[in-house]
Amino acid sequence: MTLPEDFYHYLWKYSLFNKLNYKTVAGETLEILNVGLHNMNAGPDFESAKIKIGDTLWAGNVEIHIRSSDWNRHQHQFDPAYENVILHVVSVHDQTIYRSDGTEIPVFEVKDLISKELIYNYSALMAEMTWIPCERHLSIIEPFIIKNWLSRILIERLEEKSIQVNELLKEYKGSWDDAFYIMLARNFGFKTNALPFEMLARSLPQKLLAKYKDKATQIEALVFGQAGFLNEMFKESYPNTIMQEYRFLKKKHSLKSIDKYLWKYMRLRPRNFPSLRLAQFAALVLKSNHLFSKINEENDIKNILKVFRDLPLNSYWDTHYRFGKECRKSSTTLGDEAINNILINTVAVFSFAFGFLNGDKKYINKGINLLENIGPEDNGFIKRFIKMNWIPENAAQSQALIQLKKTYCDQKKCLSCGIGIKILSNNNATTVSNIF
């Protein structure tokens, strides 16, 4: 198996080369005082390293390659960012490399300094075809290592989502309320109808909705009309009334609805039908104004939950899931699972993002605390983890498990994963019964 460059990054970062009297390929003694900081962006692989070659102390950057000739193959000779490289770490030295001033870059060849056991462990991990690569190796991992790593990647996940929030903020000229409104609408559709819900929200700016504050008929007409549900005549009074209202509002505000056929019903339970979700969304719009500002300053989770409970839906929806199709009387409230989905993917994310982008730990902690006080998600990802005795206690841990699976396990980024690194070191074997 050919070892990737990332493997050598891992070896250098954790000083895992066999402990010998290191020498450069030129025969000078080499002492590694500080491996430096792993650079995940453009430029040399490790920055601010400290090494001693012979009697000379060097401070600068370290570049790592499979072969020395990769330096020129990657065109580093044309990049000024590599002028301060003080050591070239390679598996095989096959070409002398010079800086632009003609000085030779010292080379540390490591192909004979790697533990066979470490190579075997890595090869075995990469060869695994299980749902996650380390599924058969978990018995050597202490639970606290997994919990600590999940805490770290929860922050990573929330920071990534904060970047997405920032893109929305740029689009809406810094308006947190508008960005929140778009994200909230998207999550109202869950995965199945996320796109049409977002398109609907974009076609109905909050400034327009604010003109009809406290006017249920107009708000419902705008929501259902823009969703494409009011382009026909109805036999029942309620849909016919809002259809007539929408025709007037459409002309008044020069509106263009989205395509009704974007909405999906297949494999959805009636309580999740887009028509009922739209009714709930209209009720939330009717009930709230400047929603993000209100929620962001509320610290009591019970008060946040109240915002999404007991929404004032038209009584028509007590006996309907779709227009024109009557059914038995049923509850029209958002279920706990739906509310938790909104809290996890919108409210907690925006609270964290507000703190992250404004440098305010209060809101960062609020977002995390909210996730820690919500039950774990119940989906295919989490059910698979539960089968392996990875049983999350709350939404913070279930979100971290999703990040672990998608960002690390699926891409086999074991060398960047705290759990994978521990497995490769293969120390302190402990049987895991229940991770959490």
XYZ file of C-alpha atoms in Angstrom:
436
model
C 0.000 0.000 0.000
C 1.311 3.448 -0.964
C 1.156 5.734 2.048
C -0.406 9.161 1.342
C 1.205 12.460 2.191
C -1.330 12.941 4.995
C 0.186 9.933 6.749
C 3.574 11.658 6.884
C 1.877 14.817 8.182
C 0.462 12.672 10.976
C 3.860 11.142 11.761
C 5.560 14.549 11.887
C 2.781 16.230 13.875
C 2.866 13.611 16.630
C 6.624 12.880 16.466
C 6.051 9.207 15.658
C 9.247 8.422 13.775
C 11.420 5.745 15.376
C 13.642 7.400 17.960
C 17.133 7.382 16.524
C 19.906 9.903 16.165
C 18.308 11.829 13.327
C 20.440 13.097 10.458
C 19.741 15.018 7.284
C 20.563 13.349 3.964
C 23.735 15.481 3.972
C 24.827 13.687 7.174
C 24.316 16.570 9.614
C 22.751 15.893 13.026
C 19.110 16.914 13.278
C 17.236 17.771 16.459
C 13.496 18.490 16.277
C 12.690 21.004 19.017
C 9.176 21.966 17.879
C 7.264 20.427 14.957
C 5.339 23.679 14.421
C 1.677 24.370 13.742
C -0.168 22.266 11.186
C -1.242 24.582 8.369
C -4.552 23.492 6.828
C -4.554 26.322 4.279
C -2.318 27.204 1.337
C 1.423 27.351 2.003
C 3.955 25.118 3.790
C 2.548 22.188 5.783
C 3.872 23.244 9.201
C 4.584 26.781 10.341
C 6.774 28.216 13.123
C 8.787 25.040 13.623
C 12.107 24.968 15.487
C 14.925 22.571 14.588
C 18.627 22.338 15.130
C 20.874 21.202 12.274
C 24.453 20.703 13.370
C 25.178 23.660 15.640
C 22.679 25.985 13.960
C 19.205 26.713 15.378
C 16.538 27.297 12.753
C 13.023 28.709 13.050
C 10.638 28.593 10.111
C 8.418 26.307 8.078
C 8.487 22.592 7.250
C 7.225 21.073 4.007
C 6.368 17.376 3.654
C 6.276 15.294 0.458
C 6.385 11.668 -0.641
C 9.400 12.430 -2.843
C 11.727 15.423 -2.916
C 10.888 15.965 -6.577
C 7.267 16.665 -5.594
C 8.524 20.137 -4.618
C 8.979 21.093 -8.262
C 6.008 19.018 -9.384
C 3.807 21.119 -7.090
C 5.556 24.268 -8.398
C 6.668 25.468 -4.966
C 9.795 26.878 -6.611
C 7.614 29.693 -7.975
C 5.827 30.455 -4.715
C 7.451 32.990 -2.326
C 5.507 31.427 0.567
C 8.001 28.528 0.514
C 11.143 30.646 0.785
C 11.200 30.218 4.571
C 11.112 26.408 4.537
C 13.891 25.219 6.863
C 13.390 21.473 6.417
C 12.020 19.255 3.658
C 10.630 16.012 5.145
C 10.285 13.242 2.539
C 9.788 9.506 2.363
C 12.251 9.196 -0.507
C 14.940 11.715 -1.436
C 15.296 11.725 -5.231
C 16.187 15.336 -6.079
C 18.100 18.212 -4.482
C 15.906 21.300 -4.005
C 17.192 24.884 -3.861
C 15.710 28.169 -2.715
C 15.577 31.103 -5.124
C 18.851 32.447 -3.672
C 20.617 29.195 -4.576
C 20.854 27.755 -1.023
C 19.998 24.086 -0.627
C 16.992 23.126 1.510
C 17.981 20.503 4.141
C 16.214 17.144 3.669
C 15.049 14.648 6.289
C 14.384 11.231 4.695
C 12.039 9.104 6.832
C 11.220 5.913 4.912
C 13.274 3.769 7.300
C 12.065 5.507 10.458
C 8.422 4.347 10.477
C 7.125 1.586 12.731
C 5.872 -1.458 10.797
C 3.098 -1.814 13.355
C 1.949 1.750 12.647
C 1.902 1.106 8.903
C -0.046 -2.115 9.476
C -2.603 -0.393 11.708
C -3.128 2.384 9.181
C -3.407 -0.021 6.235
C -5.924 -2.149 8.125
C -8.022 0.893 8.963
C -8.053 2.127 5.369
C -8.998 -1.340 4.094
C -12.099 -1.554 6.287
C -15.404 -1.680 4.397
C -17.615 -1.230 7.471
C -20.029 1.696 7.939
C -17.295 3.584 9.756
C -13.654 2.474 9.312
C -12.977 2.032 13.029
C -16.129 0.021 13.785
C -14.145 -3.135 14.599
C -11.462 -1.310 16.542
C -13.537 0.579 19.079
C -12.672 -1.787 21.916
C -9.337 -0.012 22.412
C -10.831 3.455 22.822
C -11.647 4.906 26.210
C -15.099 6.575 26.318
C -13.719 9.915 27.518
C -11.550 10.162 24.362
C -14.619 9.785 22.176
C -16.640 12.290 24.228
C -13.815 14.845 24.098
C -13.451 14.438 20.357
C -17.197 14.783 19.801
C -17.150 18.009 21.823
C -14.461 19.359 19.492
C -16.213 18.411 16.276
C -19.534 19.812 17.504
C -17.789 23.203 17.574
C -16.348 22.462 14.135
C -19.843 21.703 12.817
C -21.320 24.871 14.317
C -18.463 26.978 12.947
C -19.054 25.538 9.468
C -22.740 26.376 9.743
C -21.816 29.856 10.955
C -19.982 30.403 7.672
C -23.206 29.477 5.834
C -25.100 31.939 8.024
C -22.543 34.608 7.154
C -23.183 34.057 3.445
C -26.889 34.663 4.049
C -26.043 37.780 6.034
C -24.010 39.121 3.129
C -26.915 38.450 0.792
C -29.350 40.254 3.098
C -27.003 43.165 3.882
C -26.361 42.200 7.471
C -29.978 41.583 8.489
C -30.016 38.761 11.047
C -33.823 38.680 11.024
C -33.977 38.167 7.258
C -31.239 35.520 7.255
C -32.962 33.708 10.132
C -36.295 33.829 8.278
C -34.770 32.122 5.222
C -33.060 29.403 7.278
C -36.177 28.863 9.379
C -38.292 28.388 6.264
C -35.797 25.910 4.839
C -35.876 23.835 8.003
C -39.669 23.955 8.089
C -39.511 21.765 5.003
C -37.114 19.258 6.576
C -34.966 17.525 3.963
C -37.822 16.547 1.664
C -39.234 20.030 1.044
C -36.346 22.235 2.158
C -35.772 23.719 -1.307
C -39.357 24.791 -2.134
C -39.736 26.224 1.371
C -36.603 28.311 0.877
C -37.802 29.435 -2.547
C -41.131 30.401 -1.003
C -39.455 32.494 1.710
C -37.265 34.238 -0.841
C -40.371 35.131 -2.858
C -42.074 36.534 0.266
C -39.734 39.034 1.926
C -40.537 39.961 5.511
C -41.116 43.580 4.496
C -44.070 42.445 2.393
C -45.458 40.186 5.130
C -45.132 43.013 7.661
C -47.687 45.038 5.638
C -50.300 42.444 6.636
C -49.372 41.938 10.268
C -52.298 40.497 12.285
C -54.286 39.830 9.077
C -54.591 36.054 8.912
C -56.423 35.819 5.584
C -53.831 37.920 3.751
C -50.852 36.095 5.305
C -52.331 32.684 4.483
C -53.185 33.834 0.971
C -49.626 35.039 0.388
C -48.024 31.847 1.752
C -50.248 29.371 -0.088
C -50.450 31.499 -3.205
C -46.706 31.932 -3.546
C -46.313 28.197 -2.875
C -48.387 27.575 -6.020
C -51.392 26.061 -4.232
C -53.991 28.662 -5.237
C -54.048 28.449 -9.024
C -57.464 26.744 -9.264
C -61.064 27.086 -8.079
C -62.162 25.235 -4.942
C -65.528 23.934 -3.762
C -64.845 24.702 -0.103
C -65.171 28.189 1.343
C -61.777 28.619 3.067
C -59.437 27.788 0.158
C -61.702 29.721 -2.222
C -61.539 32.806 0.002
C -57.746 32.870 0.241
C -57.497 32.089 -3.482
C -59.542 35.199 -4.297
C -57.451 37.234 -1.841
C -54.228 35.982 -3.401
C -55.319 36.998 -6.899
C -55.731 40.556 -5.626
C -52.408 40.564 -3.721
C -50.555 38.954 -6.600
C -51.578 41.742 -8.928
C -51.020 44.465 -6.325
C -47.434 43.352 -5.509
C -46.483 41.889 -8.932
C -45.861 38.455 -7.429
C -44.878 35.265 -9.200
C -45.518 31.964 -7.432
C -43.189 28.990 -7.415
C -44.167 25.762 -9.164
C -46.627 23.672 -7.129
C -45.014 20.491 -8.413
C -41.804 21.209 -6.527
C -43.564 20.080 -3.352
C -43.187 16.409 -2.455
C -45.659 14.181 -0.628
C -44.241 10.742 -1.340
C -43.350 8.687 1.759
C -44.463 11.484 4.068
C -46.933 10.972 6.891
C -49.982 13.268 6.570
C -48.766 15.424 9.497
C -45.667 16.215 7.435
C -47.523 17.059 4.196
C -46.272 20.377 2.788
C -49.812 21.823 2.800
C -50.076 21.441 6.598
C -46.489 22.645 7.080
C -47.354 25.747 5.032
C -50.361 26.394 7.240
C -48.113 26.133 10.310
C -45.541 28.407 8.709
C -48.219 31.001 7.912
C -49.404 30.810 11.535
C -45.846 31.357 12.791
C -45.424 34.379 10.502
C -48.760 35.724 11.775
C -47.781 35.154 15.407
C -44.277 36.557 15.325
C -42.431 39.628 14.150
C -38.651 40.132 14.249
C -38.477 36.543 15.424
C -34.711 36.189 15.606
C -34.282 39.293 17.748
C -36.842 37.978 20.229
C -35.484 34.432 20.391
C -31.853 35.525 20.567
C -32.484 37.494 23.753
C -34.532 34.718 25.367
C -32.561 32.420 27.672
C -35.384 30.193 28.932
C -35.804 27.237 26.574
C -39.439 26.861 27.688
C -40.225 30.329 26.362
C -38.465 29.529 23.084
C -40.541 26.364 22.746
C -43.734 28.367 23.259
C -42.993 30.330 20.091
C -43.421 27.170 18.015
C -46.269 25.601 19.977
C -49.966 26.401 19.824
C -49.729 28.112 16.454
C -53.033 29.821 15.449
C -54.003 27.735 12.409
C -57.318 28.218 10.653
C -59.846 25.637 11.895
C -60.024 24.271 8.317
C -56.833 22.349 9.039
C -58.410 20.478 11.953
C -60.047 18.213 9.380
C -57.742 18.592 6.371
C -54.179 17.722 5.430
C -54.628 18.991 1.870
C -57.034 21.367 0.141
C -60.293 19.685 -0.806
C -59.619 16.397 1.001
C -61.408 16.082 4.307
C -60.117 13.722 6.987
C -60.772 12.835 10.606
C -60.191 15.602 13.117
C -56.588 15.631 14.276
C -53.966 17.800 15.956
C -52.455 20.594 13.858
C -49.679 21.518 16.266
C -46.030 21.079 15.396
C -44.834 17.824 16.956
C -41.902 17.625 19.335
C -39.688 16.123 16.635
C -40.479 18.981 14.247
C -39.859 21.635 16.901
C -36.595 19.997 17.954
C -35.494 19.951 14.310
C -36.080 23.711 14.102
C -34.305 24.361 17.403
C -31.308 22.225 16.406
C -30.867 23.384 12.830
C -32.002 27.004 13.055
C -32.229 28.467 16.557
C -29.082 26.881 18.058
C -27.111 27.491 14.856
C -28.051 31.172 14.704
C -27.356 31.725 18.408
C -23.894 30.185 18.002
C -23.266 32.034 14.726
C -24.267 35.358 16.292
C -21.673 34.825 19.015
C -19.045 33.373 16.667
C -19.288 36.148 14.090
C -19.485 38.916 16.705
C -16.920 37.495 19.127
C -19.433 37.097 21.960
C -19.045 33.921 24.052
C -22.439 34.449 25.664
C -24.251 33.528 22.463
C -21.760 30.800 21.540
C -22.504 29.125 24.872
C -26.219 29.709 24.434
C -26.215 27.785 21.142
C -24.275 24.896 22.677
C -26.407 24.850 25.839
C -29.562 24.724 23.756
C -28.309 21.598 21.970
C -27.322 20.043 25.289
C -30.876 20.528 26.570
C -32.613 18.944 23.580
C -32.990 15.192 23.177
C -30.860 13.411 20.547
C -32.114 13.146 16.992
C -33.820 9.981 15.800
C -32.637 9.273 12.279
C -30.812 6.640 10.261
C -27.369 7.963 11.170
C -28.021 7.924 14.885
C -29.700 4.499 14.823
C -26.576 3.023 13.244
C -24.383 4.567 15.928
C -26.697 3.268 18.650
C -26.228 -0.275 17.302
C -22.508 0.206 18.007
C -23.303 1.387 21.562
C -22.631 5.002 20.672
C -25.766 6.231 22.424
C -25.999 10.048 22.423
C -27.451 11.755 25.469
C -28.573 14.927 23.702
C -28.671 16.825 20.407
C -25.154 18.171 20.957
C -23.785 14.625 20.804
C -26.051 13.500 17.951
C -25.004 16.532 15.887
C -21.359 15.718 16.586
C -21.918 12.101 15.472
C -23.393 13.329 12.184
C -20.336 15.549 11.694
C -18.054 12.626 12.513
C -19.724 10.344 9.976
C -19.996 12.829 7.102
C -16.732 14.727 7.503
C -14.351 12.051 8.782
C -15.678 8.491 8.426
C -17.165 8.761 4.933
C -13.956 10.366 3.657
C -11.708 8.077 5.718
C -9.976 11.073 7.269
C -8.793 8.908 10.157
C -5.481 10.782 10.341
C -7.375 13.966 11.191
C -9.722 12.285 13.655
C -8.961 12.070 17.372
C -10.500 8.589 17.494
C -8.576 7.369 14.446
C -5.310 8.715 15.856
C -5.890 6.833 19.094
C -6.600 3.602 17.229
C -3.405 3.984 15.215
C -1.390 4.409 18.396
C -3.063 1.210 19.696
C -2.379 1.931 23.371
C -4.299 1.235 26.565
C -6.883 -1.198 25.216
C -10.233 -0.876 26.989
C -13.509 -2.620 26.246
C -16.315 -0.201 25.415
C -19.790 -1.168 26.622
C -21.617 2.128 26.315
C -19.736 5.121 24.901
C -21.759 7.743 26.719
